[in-house]
Coordinates of C-alpha atoms in Angstrom, one line a residue:
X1 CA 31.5 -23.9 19.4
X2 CA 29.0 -26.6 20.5
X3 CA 26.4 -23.6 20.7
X4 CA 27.2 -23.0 17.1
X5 CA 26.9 -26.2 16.2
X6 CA 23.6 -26.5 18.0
X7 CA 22.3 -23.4 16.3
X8 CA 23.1 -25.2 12.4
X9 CA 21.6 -28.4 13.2
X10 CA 18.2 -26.1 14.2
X11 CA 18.4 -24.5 11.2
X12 CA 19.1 -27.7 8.9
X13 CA 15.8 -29.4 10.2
X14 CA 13.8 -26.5 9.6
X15 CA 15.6 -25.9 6.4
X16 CA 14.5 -29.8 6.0
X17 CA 11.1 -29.3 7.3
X18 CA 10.6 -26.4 5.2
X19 CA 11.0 -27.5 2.2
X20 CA 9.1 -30.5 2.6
X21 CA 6.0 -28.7 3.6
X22 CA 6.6 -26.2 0.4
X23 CA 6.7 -29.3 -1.4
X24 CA 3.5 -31.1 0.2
X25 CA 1.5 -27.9 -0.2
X26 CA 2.2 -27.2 -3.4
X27 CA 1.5 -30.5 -4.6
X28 CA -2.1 -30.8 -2.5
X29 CA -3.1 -27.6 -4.0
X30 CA -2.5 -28.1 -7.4
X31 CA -4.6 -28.6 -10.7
X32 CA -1.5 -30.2 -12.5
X33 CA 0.9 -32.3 -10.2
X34 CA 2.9 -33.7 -12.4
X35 CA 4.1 -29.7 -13.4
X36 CA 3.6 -29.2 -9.7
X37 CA 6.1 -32.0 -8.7
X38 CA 8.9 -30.3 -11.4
X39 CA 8.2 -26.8 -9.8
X40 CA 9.1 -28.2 -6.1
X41 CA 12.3 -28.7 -7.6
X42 CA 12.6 -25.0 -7.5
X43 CA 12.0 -24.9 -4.1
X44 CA 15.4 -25.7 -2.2
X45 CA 16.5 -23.3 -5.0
X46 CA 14.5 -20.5 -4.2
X47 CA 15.7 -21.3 -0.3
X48 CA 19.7 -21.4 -1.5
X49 CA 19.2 -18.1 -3.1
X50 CA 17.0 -16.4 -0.1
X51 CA 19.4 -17.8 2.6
X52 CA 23.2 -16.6 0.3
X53 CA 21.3 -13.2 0.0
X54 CA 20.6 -13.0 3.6
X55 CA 24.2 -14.1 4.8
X56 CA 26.2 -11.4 1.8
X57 CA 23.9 -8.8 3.4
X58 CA 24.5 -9.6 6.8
X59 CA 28.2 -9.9 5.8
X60 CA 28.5 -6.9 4.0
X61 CA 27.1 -4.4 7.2
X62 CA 28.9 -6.4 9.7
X63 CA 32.6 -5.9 7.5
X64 CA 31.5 -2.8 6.0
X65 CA 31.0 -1.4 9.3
X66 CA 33.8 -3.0 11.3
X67 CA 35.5 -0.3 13.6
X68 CA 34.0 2.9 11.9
X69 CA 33.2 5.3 15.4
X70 CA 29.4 5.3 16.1
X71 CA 27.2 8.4 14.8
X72 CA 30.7 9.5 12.9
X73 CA 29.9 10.8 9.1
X74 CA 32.7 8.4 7.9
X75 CA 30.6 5.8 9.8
X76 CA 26.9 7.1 7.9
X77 CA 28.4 7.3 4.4
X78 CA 29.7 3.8 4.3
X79 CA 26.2 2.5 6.4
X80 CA 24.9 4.6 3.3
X81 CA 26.7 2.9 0.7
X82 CA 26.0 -0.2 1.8
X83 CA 22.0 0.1 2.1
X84 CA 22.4 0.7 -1.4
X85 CA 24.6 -2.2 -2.6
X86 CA 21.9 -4.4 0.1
X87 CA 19.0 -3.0 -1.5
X88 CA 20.5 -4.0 -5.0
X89 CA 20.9 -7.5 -4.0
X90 CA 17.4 -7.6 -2.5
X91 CA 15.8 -6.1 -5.6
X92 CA 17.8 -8.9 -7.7
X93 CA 16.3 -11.6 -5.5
X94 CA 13.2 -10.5 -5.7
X95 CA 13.3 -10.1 -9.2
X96 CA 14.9 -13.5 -9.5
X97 CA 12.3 -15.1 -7.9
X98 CA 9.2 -13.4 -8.8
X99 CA 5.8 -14.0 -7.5
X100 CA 5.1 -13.5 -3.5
X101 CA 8.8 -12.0 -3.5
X102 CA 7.6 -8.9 -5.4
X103 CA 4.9 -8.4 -3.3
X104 CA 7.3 -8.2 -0.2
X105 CA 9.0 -5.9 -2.3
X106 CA 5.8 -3.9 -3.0
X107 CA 5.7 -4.0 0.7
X108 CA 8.6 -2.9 1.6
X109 CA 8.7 -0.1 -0.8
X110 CA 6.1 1.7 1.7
X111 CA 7.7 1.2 4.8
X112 CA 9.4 4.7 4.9
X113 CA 8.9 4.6 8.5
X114 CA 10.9 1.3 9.4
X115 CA 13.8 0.7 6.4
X116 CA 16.1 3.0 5.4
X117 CA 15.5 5.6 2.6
X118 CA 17.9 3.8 0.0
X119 CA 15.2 0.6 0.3
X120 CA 12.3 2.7 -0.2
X121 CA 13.5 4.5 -3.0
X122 CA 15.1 1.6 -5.1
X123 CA 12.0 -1.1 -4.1
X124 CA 9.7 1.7 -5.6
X125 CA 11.3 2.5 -8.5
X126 CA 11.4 -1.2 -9.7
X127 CA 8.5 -2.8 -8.4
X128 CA 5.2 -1.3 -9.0
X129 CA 5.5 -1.6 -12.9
X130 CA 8.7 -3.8 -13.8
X131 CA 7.6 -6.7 -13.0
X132 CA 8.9 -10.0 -14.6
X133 CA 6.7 -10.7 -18.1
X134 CA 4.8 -14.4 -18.9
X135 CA 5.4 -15.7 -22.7
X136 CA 2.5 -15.6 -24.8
X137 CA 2.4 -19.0 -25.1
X138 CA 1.8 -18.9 -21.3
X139 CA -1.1 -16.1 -21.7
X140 CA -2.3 -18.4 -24.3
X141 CA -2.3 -21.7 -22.0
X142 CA -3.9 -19.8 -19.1
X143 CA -7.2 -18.1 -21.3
X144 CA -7.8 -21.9 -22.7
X145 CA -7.9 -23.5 -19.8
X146 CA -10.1 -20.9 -18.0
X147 CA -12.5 -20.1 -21.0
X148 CA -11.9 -23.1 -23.0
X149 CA -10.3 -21.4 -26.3
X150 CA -7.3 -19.7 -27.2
X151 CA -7.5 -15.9 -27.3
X152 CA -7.4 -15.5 -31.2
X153 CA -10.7 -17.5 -31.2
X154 CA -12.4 -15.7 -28.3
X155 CA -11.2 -12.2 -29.2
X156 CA -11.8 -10.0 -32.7
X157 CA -8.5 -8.8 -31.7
X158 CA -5.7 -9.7 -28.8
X159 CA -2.1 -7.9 -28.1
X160 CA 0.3 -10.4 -27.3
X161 CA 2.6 -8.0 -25.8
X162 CA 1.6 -6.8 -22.3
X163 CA 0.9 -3.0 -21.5
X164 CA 1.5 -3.6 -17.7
X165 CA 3.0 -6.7 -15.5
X166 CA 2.8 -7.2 -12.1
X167 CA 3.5 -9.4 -9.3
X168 CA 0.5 -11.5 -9.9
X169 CA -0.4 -10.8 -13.4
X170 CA 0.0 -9.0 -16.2
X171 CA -2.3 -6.6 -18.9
X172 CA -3.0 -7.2 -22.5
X173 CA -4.9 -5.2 -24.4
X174 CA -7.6 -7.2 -26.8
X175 CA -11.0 -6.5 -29.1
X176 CA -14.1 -8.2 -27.9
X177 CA -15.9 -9.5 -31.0
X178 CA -18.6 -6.6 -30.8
X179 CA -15.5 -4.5 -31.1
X180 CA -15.3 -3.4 -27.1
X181 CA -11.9 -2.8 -26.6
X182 CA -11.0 -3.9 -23.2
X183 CA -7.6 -4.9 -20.7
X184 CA -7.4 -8.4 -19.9
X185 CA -5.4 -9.5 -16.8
X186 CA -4.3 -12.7 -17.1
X187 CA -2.2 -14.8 -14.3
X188 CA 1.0 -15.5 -14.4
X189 CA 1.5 -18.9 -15.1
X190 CA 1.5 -21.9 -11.6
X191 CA 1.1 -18.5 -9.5
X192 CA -1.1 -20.3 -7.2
X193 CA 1.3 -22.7 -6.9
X194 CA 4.7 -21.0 -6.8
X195 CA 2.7 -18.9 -3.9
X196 CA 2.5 -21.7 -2.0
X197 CA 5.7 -23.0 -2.4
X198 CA 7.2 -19.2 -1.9
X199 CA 5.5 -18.6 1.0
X200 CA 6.8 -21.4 3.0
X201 CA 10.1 -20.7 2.3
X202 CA 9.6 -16.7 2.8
X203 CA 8.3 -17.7 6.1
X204 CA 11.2 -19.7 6.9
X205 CA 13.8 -17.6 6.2
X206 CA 11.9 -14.5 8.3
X207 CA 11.4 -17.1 11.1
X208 CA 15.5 -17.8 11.1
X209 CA 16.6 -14.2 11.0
X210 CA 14.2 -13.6 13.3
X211 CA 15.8 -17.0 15.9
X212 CA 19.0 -15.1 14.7
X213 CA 18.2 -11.0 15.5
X214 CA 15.1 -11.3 17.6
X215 CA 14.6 -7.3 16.9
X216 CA 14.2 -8.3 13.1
X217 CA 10.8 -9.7 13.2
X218 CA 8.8 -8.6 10.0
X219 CA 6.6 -12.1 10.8
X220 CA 3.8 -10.0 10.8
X221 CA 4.4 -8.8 7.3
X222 CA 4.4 -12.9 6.0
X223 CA 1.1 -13.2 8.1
X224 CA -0.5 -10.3 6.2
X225 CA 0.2 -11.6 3.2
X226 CA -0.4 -15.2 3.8
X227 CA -4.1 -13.7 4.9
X228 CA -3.9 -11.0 1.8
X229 CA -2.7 -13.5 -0.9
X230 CA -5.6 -15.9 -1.9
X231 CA -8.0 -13.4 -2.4
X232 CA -6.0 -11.6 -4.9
X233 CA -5.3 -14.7 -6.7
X234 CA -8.7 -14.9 -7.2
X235 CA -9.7 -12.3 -9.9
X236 CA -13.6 -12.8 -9.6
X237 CA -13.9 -12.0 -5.6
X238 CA -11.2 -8.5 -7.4
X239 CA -14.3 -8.2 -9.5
X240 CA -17.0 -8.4 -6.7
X241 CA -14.9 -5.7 -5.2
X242 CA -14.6 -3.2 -8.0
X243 CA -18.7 -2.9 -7.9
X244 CA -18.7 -2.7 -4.1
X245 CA -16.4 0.2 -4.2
X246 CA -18.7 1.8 -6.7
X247 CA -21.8 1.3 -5.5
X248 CA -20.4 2.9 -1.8
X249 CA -19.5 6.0 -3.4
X250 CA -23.1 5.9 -5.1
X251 CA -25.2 5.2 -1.7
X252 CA -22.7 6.8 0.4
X253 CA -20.7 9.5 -0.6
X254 CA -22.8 10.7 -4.0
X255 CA -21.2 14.2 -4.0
X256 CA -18.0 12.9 -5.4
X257 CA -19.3 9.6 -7.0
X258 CA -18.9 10.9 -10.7
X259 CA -15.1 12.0 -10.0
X260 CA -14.6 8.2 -9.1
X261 CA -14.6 5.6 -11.4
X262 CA -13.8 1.6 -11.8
X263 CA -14.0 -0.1 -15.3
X264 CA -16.8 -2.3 -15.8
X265 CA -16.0 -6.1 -15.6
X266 CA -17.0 -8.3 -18.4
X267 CA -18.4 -11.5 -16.7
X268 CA -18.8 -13.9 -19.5
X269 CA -14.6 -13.8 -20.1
X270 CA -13.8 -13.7 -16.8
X271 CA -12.8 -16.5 -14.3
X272 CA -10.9 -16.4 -10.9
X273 CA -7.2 -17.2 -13.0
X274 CA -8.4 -13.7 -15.9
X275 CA -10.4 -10.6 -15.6
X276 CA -11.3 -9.3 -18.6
X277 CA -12.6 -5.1 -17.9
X278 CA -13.1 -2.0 -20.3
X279 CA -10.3 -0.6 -21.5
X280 CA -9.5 3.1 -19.7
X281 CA -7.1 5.5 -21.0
X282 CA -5.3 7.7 -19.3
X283 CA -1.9 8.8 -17.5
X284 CA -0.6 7.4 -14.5
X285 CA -1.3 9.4 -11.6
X286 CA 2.8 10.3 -11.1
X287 CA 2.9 10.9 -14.7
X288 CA 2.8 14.7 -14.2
X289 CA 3.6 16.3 -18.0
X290 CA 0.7 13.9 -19.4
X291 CA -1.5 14.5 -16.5
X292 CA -0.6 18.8 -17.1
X293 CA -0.7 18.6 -21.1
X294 CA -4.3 16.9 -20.5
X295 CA -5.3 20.4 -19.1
X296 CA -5.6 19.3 -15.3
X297 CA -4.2 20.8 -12.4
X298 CA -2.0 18.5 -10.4
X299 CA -3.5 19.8 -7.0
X300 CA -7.2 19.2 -7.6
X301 CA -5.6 15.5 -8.5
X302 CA -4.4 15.2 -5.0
X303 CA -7.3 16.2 -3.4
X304 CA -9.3 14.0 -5.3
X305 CA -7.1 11.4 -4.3
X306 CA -7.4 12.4 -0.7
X307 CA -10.8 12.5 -0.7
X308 CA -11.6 9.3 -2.5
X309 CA -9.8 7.1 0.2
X310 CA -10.9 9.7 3.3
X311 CA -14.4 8.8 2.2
X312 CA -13.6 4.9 2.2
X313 CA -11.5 4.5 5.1
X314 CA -13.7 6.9 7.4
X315 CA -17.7 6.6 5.9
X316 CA -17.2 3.2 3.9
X317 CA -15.5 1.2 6.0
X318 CA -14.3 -0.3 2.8
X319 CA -10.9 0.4 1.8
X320 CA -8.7 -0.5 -1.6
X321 CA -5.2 -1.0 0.2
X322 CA -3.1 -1.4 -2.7
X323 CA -3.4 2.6 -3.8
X324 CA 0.5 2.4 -5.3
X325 CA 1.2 5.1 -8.4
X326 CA 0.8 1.9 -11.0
X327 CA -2.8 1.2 -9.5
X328 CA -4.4 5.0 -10.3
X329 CA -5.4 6.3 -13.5
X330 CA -6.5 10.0 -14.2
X331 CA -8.1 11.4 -17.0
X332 CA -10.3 14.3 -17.7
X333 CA -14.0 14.2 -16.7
X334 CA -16.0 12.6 -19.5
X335 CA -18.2 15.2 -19.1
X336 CA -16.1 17.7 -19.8
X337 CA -16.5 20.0 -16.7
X338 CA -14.0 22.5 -15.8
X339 CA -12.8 24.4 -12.7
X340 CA -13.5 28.2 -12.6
X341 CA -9.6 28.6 -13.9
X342 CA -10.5 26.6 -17.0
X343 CA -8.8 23.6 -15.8
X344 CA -10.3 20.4 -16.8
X345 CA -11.8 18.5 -14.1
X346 CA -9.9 14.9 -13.2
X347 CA -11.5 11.4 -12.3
X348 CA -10.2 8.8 -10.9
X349 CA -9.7 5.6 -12.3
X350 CA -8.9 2.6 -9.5
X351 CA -7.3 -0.5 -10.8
X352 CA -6.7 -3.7 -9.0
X353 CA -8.8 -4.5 -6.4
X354 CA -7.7 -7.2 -4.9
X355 CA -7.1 -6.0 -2.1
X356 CA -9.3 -4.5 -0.1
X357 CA -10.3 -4.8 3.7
X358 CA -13.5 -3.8 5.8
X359 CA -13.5 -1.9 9.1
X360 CA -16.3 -2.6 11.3
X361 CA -18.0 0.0 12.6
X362 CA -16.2 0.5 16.0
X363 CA -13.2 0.3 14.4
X364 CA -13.5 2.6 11.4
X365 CA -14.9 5.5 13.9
X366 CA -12.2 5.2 16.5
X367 CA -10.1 5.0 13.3
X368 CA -11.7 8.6 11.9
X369 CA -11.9 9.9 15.6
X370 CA -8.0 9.3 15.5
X371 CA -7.4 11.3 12.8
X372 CA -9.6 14.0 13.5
X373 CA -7.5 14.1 16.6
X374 CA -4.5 14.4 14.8
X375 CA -5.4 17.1 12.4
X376 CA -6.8 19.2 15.9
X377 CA -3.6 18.4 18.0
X378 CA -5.8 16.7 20.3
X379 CA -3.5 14.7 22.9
X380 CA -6.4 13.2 24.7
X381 CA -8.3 11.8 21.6
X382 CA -5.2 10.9 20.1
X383 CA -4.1 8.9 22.8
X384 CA -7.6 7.3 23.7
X385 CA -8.2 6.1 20.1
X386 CA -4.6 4.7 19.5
X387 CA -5.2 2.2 23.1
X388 CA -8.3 1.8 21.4
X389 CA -7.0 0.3 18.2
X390 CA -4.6 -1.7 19.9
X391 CA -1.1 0.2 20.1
X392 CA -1.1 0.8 23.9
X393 CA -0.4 3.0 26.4
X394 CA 2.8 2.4 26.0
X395 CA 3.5 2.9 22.3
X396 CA 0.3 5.7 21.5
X397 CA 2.7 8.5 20.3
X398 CA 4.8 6.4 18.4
X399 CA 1.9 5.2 16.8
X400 CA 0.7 8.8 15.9
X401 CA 4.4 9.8 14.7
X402 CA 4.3 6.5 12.2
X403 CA 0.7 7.6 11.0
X404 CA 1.7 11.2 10.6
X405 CA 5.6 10.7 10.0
X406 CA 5.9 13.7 12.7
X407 CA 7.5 13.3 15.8
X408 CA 5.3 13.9 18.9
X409 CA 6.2 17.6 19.8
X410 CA 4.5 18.0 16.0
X411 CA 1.9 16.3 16.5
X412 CA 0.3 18.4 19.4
X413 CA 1.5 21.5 17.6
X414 CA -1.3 24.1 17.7
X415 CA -0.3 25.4 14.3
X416 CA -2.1 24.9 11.6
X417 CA 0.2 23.4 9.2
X418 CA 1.7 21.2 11.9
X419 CA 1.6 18.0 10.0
X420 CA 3.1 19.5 6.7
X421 CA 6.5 17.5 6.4
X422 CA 9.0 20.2 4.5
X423 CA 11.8 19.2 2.5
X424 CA 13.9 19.3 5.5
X425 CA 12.2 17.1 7.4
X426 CA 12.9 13.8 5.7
X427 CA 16.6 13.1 7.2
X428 CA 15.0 13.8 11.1
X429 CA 12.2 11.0 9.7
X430 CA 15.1 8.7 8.8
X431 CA 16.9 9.5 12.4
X432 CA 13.6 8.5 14.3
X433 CA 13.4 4.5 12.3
X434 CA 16.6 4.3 12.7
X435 CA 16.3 5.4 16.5
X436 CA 12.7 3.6 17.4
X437 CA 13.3 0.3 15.2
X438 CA 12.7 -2.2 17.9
X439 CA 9.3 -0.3 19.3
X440 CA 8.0 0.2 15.6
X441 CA 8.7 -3.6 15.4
X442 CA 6.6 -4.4 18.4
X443 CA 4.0 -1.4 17.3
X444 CA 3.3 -3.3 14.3
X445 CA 3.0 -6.5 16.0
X446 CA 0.5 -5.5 18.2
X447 CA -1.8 -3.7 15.8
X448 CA -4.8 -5.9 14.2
X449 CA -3.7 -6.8 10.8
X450 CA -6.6 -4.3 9.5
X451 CA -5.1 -1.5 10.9
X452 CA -1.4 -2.9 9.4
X453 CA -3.2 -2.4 5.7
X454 CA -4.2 1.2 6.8
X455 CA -0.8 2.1 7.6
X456 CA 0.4 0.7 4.1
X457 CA -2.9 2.3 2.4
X458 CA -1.9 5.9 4.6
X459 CA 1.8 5.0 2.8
X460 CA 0.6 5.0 -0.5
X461 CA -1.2 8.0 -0.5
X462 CA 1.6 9.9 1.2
X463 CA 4.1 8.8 -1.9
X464 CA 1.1 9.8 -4.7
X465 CA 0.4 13.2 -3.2
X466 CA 4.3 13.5 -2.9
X467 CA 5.2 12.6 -6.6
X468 CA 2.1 15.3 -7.9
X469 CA 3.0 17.7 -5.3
X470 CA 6.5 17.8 -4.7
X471 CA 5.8 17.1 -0.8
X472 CA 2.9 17.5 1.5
X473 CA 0.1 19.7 1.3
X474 CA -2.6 21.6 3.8
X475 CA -4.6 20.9 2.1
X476 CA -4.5 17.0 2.2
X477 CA -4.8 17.2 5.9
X478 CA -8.1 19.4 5.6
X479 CA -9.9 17.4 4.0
X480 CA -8.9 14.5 6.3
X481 CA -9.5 16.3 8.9
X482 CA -13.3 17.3 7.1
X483 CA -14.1 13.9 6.1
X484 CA -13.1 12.0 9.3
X485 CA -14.8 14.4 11.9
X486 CA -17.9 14.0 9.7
X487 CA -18.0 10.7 9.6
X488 CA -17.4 11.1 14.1
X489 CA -20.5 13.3 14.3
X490 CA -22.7 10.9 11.7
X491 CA -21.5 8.3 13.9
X492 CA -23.1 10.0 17.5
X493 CA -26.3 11.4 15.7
X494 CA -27.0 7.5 14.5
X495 CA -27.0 6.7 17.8
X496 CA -30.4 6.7 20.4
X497 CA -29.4 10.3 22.2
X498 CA -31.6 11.6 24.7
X499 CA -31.8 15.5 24.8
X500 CA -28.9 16.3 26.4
X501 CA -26.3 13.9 24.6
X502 CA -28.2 15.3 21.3
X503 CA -27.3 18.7 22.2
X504 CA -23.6 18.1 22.8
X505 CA -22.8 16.2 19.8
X506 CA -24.8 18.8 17.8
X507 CA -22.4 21.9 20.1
X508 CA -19.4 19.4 19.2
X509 CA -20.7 19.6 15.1
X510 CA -20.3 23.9 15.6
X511 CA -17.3 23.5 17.4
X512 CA -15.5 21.1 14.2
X513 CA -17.2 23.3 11.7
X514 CA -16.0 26.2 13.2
X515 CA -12.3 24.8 13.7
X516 CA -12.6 23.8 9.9
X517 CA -13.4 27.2 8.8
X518 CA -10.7 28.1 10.3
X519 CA -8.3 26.1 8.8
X520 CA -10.2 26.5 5.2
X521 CA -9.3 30.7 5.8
X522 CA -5.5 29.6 6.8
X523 CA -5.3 27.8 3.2
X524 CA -6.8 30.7 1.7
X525 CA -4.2 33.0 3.3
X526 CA -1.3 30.5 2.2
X527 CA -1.9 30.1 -1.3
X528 CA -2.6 34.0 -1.7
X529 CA 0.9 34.3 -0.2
X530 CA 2.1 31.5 -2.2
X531 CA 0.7 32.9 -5.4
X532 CA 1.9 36.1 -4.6
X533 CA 5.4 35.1 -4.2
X534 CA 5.7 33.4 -7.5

């Protein structure tokens, strides 16, 4: 009892302590404190709701579970039923509180590989485009104080309803005075200040579950987005990223530069609180009729998408990390080209770019010489490159199973579809979270937080390609596999090589040409097979 007792009086002073730094940030960072002062209010709020929502969870498993036999089905269905009533209440919060708590959502979403399946699929279906809405009186406060004037003075022509809210923002469609019609993201009202405020008391309710359940430590996901979070709230460094991205693919990867595409920002009504960009049309990229009825081929879609953020994460070293369903556009190629089937040709449209993150060079080519040992079944390289980015002797193959979602025996299969998950596969996936949670925790609190935004970039991509495929394709992993052993082989011929070293990396560029050949023949003999079946 007195340990009890010890353990409440802990968590009152931090509760106290908390709160009371929420409050002193906020206010300190604020452009209003008189507003800020009534939004701290909110705070021990916020904190009630986080900390009732924690305990009905931790209730719910604990009674739920109570007696049921270990590994038993009646055991699973309940454990089933209740990650769904859990999830629920976790959506609800988040909903409920908005802001920094959608973006953990957002997060969460992705994290196929650490929460159960009932999480993931209810987090995605509700927070990449249901976000909660600002009034228009809000929109209208936040464009006068940024550019001085309302938006029916500024604008030929502005939508007060939103086409698109997010966790930060939200989208309105408007008419320049020249008669440009263009997408203007404006912030949600106090957002920098609410983020403040929410963080702290995120933070301390992950620090007290964590004092609780030391295997429950997802600190490393409130120090990403403590690191991640003011650059997004400022739209103009989103901006500065948008032509970065562009001009990469121009310098660096021109063979695919046209199929990519960011609308153009208009500077003169933009600030870091609105972004005001061309407007692009066009079907979301898991909106597969529209994307179909436009007369483009779901497949060349995913490769593109493949491609695209191969190219960035392996050659750019500059990589959009937010690539979620609600972020990609695609529309037919304004020129009009068309495959040899008659299909038209897609682009890709990338929206919010707020967050982004650089490799340096070391780290993007052990990062690219990674993959290209995962899509040759390499052990060795595997193994070498994952103590290289920080995972460890220790916890390598775990590491590859998390970036792959294959177990180990999978990975270092010589076959050349070895990393295609089939529809079987997903409930073994499941099994291995559920199995490896405590090592995945300390996995992920090992790796540099660069390498954490990979695995949530790899994430995305993985649920995009599934939504327009239907499940995993060869054909994704060969052109990973192209892009990254390219960018391997670049990486030694930049280098000062004296004769010899010159002749083995240029051996080593046969040898990977060769190897890719050979998988570009296996694809060939697939889809005949697959074509042939239909």
């Amino acid at each position: 009892m007195g340990l009890r007792l010890m353990w409440r009086a802990k968590a009152a002073k931090l509760l106290l302590g908390t709160t009371a730094l929420a409050g002193g940030t906020t206010i300190a960072n604020s452009d209003d404190p008189f507003t800020t002062i009534k939004l701290c209010t909110i705070v021990p709020l916020r904190l009630f709701r986080d900390s009732v929502t924690a305990a009905s969870i931790a209730f719910d498993y604990e009674y739920s579970l109570w007696g049921l036999p270990e590994n038993s089905s009646e055991r699973l269905k309940v454990k089933r039923e209740v990650h769904i009533r859990s999830a629920s209440k976790l959506q609800e919060l988040c909903f409920r509180n908005g802001g920094i708590y959608i973006k953990l959502g957002q997060h969460i979403s992705q994290l196929e590989y650490l929460v159960p399946d009932e999480y993931v699929q209810i987090m995605r279906e509700s927070m990449l485009n249901n976000c909660p809405v600002s009034s228009y009186d809000q929109v209208r406060e936040v464009i006068k104080k940024e550019l001085g004037e309302f938006p029916d003075e500024i604008f030929k022509e502005f939508d007060p309803v939103p086409i698109a809210s997010a966790s930060l923002a939200q989208v309105h469609v408007a008419q320049t005075q020249d008669g440009q019609k263009v997408a203007v993201k404006v912030q949600h009202t106090h957002m920098t200040d609410t983020a403040a405020a929410d963080y702290a008391t995120v933070e301390f309710l992950v620090n007290t579950v964590h004092l609780f359940f030391p295997s429950f430590d997802y600190r490393w996901l409130v120090n990403e987005v403590r690191e991640s979070l003011p650059k997004e709230l400022d739209f103009l460094v989103e901006a500065k990223n948008s032509v970065k991205c562009m001009d990469n693919f121009r310098r660096l990867s021109p063979h695919i530069a046209d199929y990519v595409y960011a609308p153009k920002v208009n500077w003169d009504l933009s600030s870091s609180k609105l972004l005001t960009m061309e407007f692009v049309d066009g079907p979301l990229i898991n909106d597969l009729k529209t994307i179909q009825r436009l007369g483009i081929n779901p497949r060349d879609v995913s490769k593109l998408v493949s491609q695209t953020f191969a190219e960035m994460m392996f050659r750019h070293g500059f990589v959009h990390c937010d690539p979620h369903a609600a972020n990609l556009i695609v529309r037919p190629m304004p020129s009009g080209k068309s495959s040899l089937f008659g299909k038209k040709k897609p682009q890709l449209v990338l929206l919010d770019h707020g967050l982004y993150k650089e490799l340096d060079d070391s780290m993007r080519i052990n990062y690219a010489a990674l993959w290209k040992g995962l899509i040759f079944s390499d052990a060795k390289t595997i193994k070498e490159n994952s103590i290289k980015l920080g995972a460890g002797e220790d916890l390598c193959v775990l590491f590859a199973g998390i970036l792959t979602m294959r177990p180990w025996n999978r990975v270092i299969d010589p076959s050349v579809d070895h990393l295609v998950i089939h529809g079987t596969d997903h409930s073994e996936l499941q099994m291995y979270a559920s199995q490896y949670f405590s090592e995945i925790n300390e996995l992920l609190r090992r790796l540099p937080r660069v390498i954490l935004l990979m695995l949530k970039t790899n994430d995305c991509l993985r649920a995009v390609n599934n939504s327009l495929l239907q499940g995993s394709s060869l054909e994704t992993f060969f052109i990973v596999g192209s892009v990254s052993s390219k960018a391997v082989i670049e990486a030694k011929f930049s280098q000062r090589l004296s004769l010899l070293s010159w002749l083995n990396a240029w051996l080593e560029k046969i040898s990977v040409d060769a190897r890719l050949l050979g998988m570009q023949i296996a694809l060939w003999i697939l889809q005949l097979q697959r074509s042939l079946t239909l």
